[in-house]
Structures are given as structure tokens and as C-alpha cells.
Backbone as CSV, one residue per row, in Angstrom:
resi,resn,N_x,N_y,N_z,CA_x,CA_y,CA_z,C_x,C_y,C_z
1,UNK,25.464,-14.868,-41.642,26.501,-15.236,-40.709,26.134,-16.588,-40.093
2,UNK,26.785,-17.757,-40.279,26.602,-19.002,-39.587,26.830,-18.776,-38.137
3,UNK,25.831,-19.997,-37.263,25.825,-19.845,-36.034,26.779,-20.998,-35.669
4,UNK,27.515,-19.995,-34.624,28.542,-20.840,-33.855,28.339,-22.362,-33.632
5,UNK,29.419,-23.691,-33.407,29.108,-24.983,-33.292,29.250,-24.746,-31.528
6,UNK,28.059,-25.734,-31.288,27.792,-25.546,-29.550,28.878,-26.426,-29.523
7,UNK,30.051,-25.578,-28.116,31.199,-26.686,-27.405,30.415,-27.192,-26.657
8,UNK,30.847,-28.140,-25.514,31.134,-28.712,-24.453,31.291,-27.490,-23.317
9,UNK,32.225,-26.799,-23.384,32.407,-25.922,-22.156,30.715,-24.657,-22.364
10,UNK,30.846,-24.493,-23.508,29.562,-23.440,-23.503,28.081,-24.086,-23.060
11,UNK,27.877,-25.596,-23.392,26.664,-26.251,-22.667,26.382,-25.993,-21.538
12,UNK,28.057,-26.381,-20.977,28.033,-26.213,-18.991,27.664,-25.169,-19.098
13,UNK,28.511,-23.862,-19.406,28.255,-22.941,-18.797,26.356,-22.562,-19.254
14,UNK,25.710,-22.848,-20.174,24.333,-22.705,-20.353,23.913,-23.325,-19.035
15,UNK,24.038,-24.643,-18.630,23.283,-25.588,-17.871,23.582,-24.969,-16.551
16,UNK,24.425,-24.496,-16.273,24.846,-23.977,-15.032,24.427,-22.586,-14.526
17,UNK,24.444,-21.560,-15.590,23.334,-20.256,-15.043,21.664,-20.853,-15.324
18,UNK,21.455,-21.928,-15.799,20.198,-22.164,-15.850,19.493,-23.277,-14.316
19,UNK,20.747,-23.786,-14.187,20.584,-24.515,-12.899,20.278,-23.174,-11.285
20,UNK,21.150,-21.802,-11.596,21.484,-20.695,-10.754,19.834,-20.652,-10.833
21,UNK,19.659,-20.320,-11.601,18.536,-19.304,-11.973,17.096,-19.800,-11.660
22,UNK,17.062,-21.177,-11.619,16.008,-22.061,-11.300,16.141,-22.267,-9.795
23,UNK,16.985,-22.321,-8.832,17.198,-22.218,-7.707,16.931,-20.753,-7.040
24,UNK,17.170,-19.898,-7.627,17.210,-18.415,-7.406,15.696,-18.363,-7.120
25,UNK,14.526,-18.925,-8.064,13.554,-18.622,-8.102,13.014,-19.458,-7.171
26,UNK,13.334,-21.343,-6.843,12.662,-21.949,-6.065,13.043,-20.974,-4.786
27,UNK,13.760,-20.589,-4.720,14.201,-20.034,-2.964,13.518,-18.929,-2.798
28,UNK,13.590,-17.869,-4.067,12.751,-16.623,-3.420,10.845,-17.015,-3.047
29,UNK,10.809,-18.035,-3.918,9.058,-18.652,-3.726,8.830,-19.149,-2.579
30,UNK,9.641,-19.765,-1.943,9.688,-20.377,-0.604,10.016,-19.816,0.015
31,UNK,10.972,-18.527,0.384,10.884,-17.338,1.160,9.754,-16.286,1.498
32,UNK,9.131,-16.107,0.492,8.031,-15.083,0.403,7.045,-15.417,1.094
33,UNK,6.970,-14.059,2.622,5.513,-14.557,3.067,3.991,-14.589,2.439
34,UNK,3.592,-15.430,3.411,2.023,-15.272,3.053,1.140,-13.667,2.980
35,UNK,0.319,-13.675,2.119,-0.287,-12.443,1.944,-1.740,-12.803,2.226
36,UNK,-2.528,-11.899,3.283,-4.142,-12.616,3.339,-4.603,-11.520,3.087
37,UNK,-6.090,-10.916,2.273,-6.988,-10.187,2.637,-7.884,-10.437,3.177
38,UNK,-8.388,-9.152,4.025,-9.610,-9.197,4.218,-11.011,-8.204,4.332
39,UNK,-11.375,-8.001,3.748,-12.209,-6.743,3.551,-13.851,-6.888,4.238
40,UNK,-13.300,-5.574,4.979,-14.713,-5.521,5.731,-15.747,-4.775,5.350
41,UNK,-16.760,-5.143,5.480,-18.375,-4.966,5.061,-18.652,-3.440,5.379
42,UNK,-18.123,-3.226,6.851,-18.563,-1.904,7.722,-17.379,-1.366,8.728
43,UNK,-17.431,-0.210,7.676,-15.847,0.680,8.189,-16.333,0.384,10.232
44,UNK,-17.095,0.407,10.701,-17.641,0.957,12.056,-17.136,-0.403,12.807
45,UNK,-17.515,-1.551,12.211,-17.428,-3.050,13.457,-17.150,-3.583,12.363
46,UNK,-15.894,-4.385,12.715,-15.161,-5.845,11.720,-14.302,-6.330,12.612
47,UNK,-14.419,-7.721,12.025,-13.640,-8.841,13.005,-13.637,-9.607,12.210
48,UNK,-12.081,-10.167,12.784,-11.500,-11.277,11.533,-10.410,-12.291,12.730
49,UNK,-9.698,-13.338,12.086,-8.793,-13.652,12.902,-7.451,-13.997,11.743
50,UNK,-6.199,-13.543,12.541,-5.005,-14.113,11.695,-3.898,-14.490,12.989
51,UNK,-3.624,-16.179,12.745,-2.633,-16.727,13.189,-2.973,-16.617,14.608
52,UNK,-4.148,-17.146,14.965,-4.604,-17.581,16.347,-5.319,-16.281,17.045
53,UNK,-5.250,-15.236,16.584,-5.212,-14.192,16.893,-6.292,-13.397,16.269
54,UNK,-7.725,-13.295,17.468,-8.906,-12.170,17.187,-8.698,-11.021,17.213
55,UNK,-9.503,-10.124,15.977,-9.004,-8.940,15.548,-10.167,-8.392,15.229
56,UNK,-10.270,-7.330,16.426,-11.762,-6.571,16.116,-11.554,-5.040,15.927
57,UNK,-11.910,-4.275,15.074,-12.145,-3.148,14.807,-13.277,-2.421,15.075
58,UNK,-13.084,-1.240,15.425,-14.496,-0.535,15.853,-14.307,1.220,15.188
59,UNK,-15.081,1.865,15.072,-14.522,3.300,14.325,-15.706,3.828,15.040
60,UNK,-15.628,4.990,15.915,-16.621,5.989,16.367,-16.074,7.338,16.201
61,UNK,-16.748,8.429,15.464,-15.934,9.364,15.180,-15.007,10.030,14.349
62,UNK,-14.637,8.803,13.645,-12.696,8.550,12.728,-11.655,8.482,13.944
63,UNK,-12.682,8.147,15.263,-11.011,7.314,16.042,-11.450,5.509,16.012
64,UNK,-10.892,5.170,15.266,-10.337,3.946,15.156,-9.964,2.996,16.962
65,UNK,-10.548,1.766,17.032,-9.668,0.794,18.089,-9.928,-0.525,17.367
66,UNK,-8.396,-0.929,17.353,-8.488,-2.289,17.208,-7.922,-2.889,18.928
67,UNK,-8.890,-4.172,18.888,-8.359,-5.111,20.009,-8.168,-6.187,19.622
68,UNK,-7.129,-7.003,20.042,-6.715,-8.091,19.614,-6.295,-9.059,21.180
69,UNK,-7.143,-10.292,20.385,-7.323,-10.945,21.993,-6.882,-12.381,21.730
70,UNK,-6.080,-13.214,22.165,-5.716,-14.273,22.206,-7.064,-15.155,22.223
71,UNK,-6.731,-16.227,20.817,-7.849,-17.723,20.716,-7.377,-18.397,22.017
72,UNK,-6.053,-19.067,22.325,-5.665,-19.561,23.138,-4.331,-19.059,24.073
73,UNK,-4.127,-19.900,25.016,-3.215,-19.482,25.890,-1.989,-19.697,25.083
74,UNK,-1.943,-20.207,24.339,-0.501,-21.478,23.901,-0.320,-19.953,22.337
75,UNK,-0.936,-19.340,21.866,-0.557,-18.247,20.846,0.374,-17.549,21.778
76,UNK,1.686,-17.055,21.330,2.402,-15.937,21.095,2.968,-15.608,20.088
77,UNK,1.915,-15.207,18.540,2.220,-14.293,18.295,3.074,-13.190,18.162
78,UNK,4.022,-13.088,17.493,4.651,-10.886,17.779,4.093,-10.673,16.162
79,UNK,4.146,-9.530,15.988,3.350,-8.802,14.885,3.590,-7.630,15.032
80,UNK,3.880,-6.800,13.447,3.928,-5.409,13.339,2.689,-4.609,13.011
81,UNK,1.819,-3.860,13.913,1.003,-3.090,13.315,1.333,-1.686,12.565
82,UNK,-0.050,-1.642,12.208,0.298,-0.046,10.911,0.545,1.228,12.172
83,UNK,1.942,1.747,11.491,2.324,2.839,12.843,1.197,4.101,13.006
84,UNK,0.467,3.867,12.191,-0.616,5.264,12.756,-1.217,4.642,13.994
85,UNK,-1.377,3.734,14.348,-1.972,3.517,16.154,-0.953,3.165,17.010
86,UNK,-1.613,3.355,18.085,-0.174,3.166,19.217,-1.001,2.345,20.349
87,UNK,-0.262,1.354,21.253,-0.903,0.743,22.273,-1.139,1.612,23.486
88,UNK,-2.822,1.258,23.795,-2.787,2.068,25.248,-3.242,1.061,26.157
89,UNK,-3.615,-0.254,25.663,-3.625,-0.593,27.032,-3.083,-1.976,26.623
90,UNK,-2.321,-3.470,27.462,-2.024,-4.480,26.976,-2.426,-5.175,28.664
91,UNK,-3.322,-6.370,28.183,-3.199,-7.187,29.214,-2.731,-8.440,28.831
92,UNK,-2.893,-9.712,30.011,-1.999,-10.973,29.464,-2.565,-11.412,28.055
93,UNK,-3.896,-11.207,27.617,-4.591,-11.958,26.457,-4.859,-10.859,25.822
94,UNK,-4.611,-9.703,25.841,-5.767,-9.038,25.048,-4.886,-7.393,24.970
95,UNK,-4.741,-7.056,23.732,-4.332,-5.963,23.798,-5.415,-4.720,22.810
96,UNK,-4.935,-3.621,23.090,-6.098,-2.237,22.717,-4.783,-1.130,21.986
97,UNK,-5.430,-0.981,20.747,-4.790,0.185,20.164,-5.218,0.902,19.486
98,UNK,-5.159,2.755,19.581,-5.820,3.491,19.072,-5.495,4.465,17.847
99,UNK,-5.915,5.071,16.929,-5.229,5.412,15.804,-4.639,7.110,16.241
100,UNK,-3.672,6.950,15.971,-3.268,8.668,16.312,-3.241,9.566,15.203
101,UNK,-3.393,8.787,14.232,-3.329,9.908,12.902,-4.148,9.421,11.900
102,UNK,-4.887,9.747,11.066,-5.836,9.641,10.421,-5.363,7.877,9.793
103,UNK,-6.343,7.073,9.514,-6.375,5.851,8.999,-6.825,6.067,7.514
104,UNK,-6.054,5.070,7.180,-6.167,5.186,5.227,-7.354,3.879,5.183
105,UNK,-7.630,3.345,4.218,-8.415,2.422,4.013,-7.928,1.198,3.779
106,UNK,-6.592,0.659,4.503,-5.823,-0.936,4.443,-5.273,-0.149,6.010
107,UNK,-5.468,-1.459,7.067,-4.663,-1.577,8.209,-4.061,-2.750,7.600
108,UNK,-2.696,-3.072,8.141,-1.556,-3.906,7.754,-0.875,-4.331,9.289
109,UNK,-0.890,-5.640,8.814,-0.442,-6.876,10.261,0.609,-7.813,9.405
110,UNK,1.622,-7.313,10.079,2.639,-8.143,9.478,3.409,-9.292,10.818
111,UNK,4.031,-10.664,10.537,3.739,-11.472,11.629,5.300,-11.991,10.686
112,UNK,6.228,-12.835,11.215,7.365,-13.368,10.921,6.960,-14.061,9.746
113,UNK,5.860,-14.998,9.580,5.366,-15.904,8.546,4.614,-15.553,7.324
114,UNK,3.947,-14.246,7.791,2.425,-14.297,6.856,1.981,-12.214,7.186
115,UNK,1.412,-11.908,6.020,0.928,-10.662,6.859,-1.040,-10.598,6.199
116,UNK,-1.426,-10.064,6.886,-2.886,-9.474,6.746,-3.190,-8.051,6.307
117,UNK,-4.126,-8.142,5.226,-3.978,-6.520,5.000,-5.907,-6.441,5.084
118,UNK,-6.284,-5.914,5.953,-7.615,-5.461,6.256,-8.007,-4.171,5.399
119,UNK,-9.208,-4.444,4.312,-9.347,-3.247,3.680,-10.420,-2.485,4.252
120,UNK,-10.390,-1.266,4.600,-11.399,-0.862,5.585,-12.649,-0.420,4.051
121,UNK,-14.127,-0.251,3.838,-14.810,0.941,2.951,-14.389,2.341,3.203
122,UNK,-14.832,2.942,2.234,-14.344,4.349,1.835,-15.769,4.684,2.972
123,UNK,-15.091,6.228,3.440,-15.999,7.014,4.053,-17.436,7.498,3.306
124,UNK,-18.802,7.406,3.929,-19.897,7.999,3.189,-20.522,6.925,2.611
């Protein structure tokens, strides 16, 4: 079976879902936030920082606290933490949150721009 003679209208229409499709992709690449790891040494004490913002972990027990304390005055920050902890205490710089239900081995910080995924070691 001979292959069709390329028109004029069928080029466009090639050049034109290929023009879609190359845009489709620059935009979703430039949409997509940042992804950071960071994996800590010792399930018990780790500290890291993401987006101005100190991030210390402590584990006594299997209760979990992270505190997170402002580098500077001029950070605000908003951020989603992993819903197994809940805030119990918040001051102007520095906030405290404790785990209410068992912690898996990734806490997850998600921020408008960028998120952090902290890999905690396995128990033992």
C-alpha cells in the first residue's frame, strides 16, 4: 500500500499538536515543585533546614517532636506537615509538634514552592 503524499494542511496540523505538546511539557516542568531529601543518621536527634526554616527532630519512646524555629525574623514560611502530629505549642519563632499516631519512616513538609521528605531509619 503506498504512503499517502504529505499536504500542506496535514504538515500544520503535524506542526501544531507538536508545537501543543512541547508547551504542555515546558509548562508542566516549570510547574512542578521542588523535591528535597533528607535522611537522617539517627531515628532519636536530626536536624536539617528547608526554606529558612530549622527543623529538629527528637524520638523518646516512639513519641516523636519536631520543632521548627525561624533562621530569621523576615521567614514566613506556611507549610503542610505530615497529619500524624498535631501542634501543641506555637510561639512568635518557634513552633512544637507531637506525633499522635504512630510515625512511618518519611515525615513530609510540603511549602507552596518546594517540599522535603525526611527519611527517618528503621526501628532496631
Amino acid at each position: 500500500m503506498p504512503a499517502e503524499k504529505l499536504t500542506l494542511s496535514r504538515f500544520i496540523h503535524i506542526i501544531i499538536l507538536f508545537i501543543v505538546l512541547i508547551t504542555a511539557f515546558i509548562w508542566r516542568t516549570l510547574t512542578t515543585p521542588d523535591v528535597h531529601h533528607f535522611k537522617c543518621k539517627n531515628r532519636d536527634n536530626c536536624a536539617t533546614s528547608f526554606e529558612g526554616e530549622k527543623i529538629h527532630i527528637s524520638s523518646q519512646n516512639n513519641t516523636f517532636t519536631i520543632s521548627i524555629s525561624r533562621e530569621s525574623p523576615q521567614n514566613s514560611v506556611s507549610f503542610v506537615i505530615d497529619p500524624a502530629f498535631e501542634k501543641i505549642s506555637s510561639l512568635k519563632y518557634e513552633m512544637t509538634f507531637v506525633n499522635k499516631k504512630p510515625v512511618k519512616n518519611t515525615i513530609v513538609f510540603k511549602s507552596d514552592k518546594s517540599s522535603l521528605i525526611i527519611h527517618l531509619p528503621k526501628d532496631g
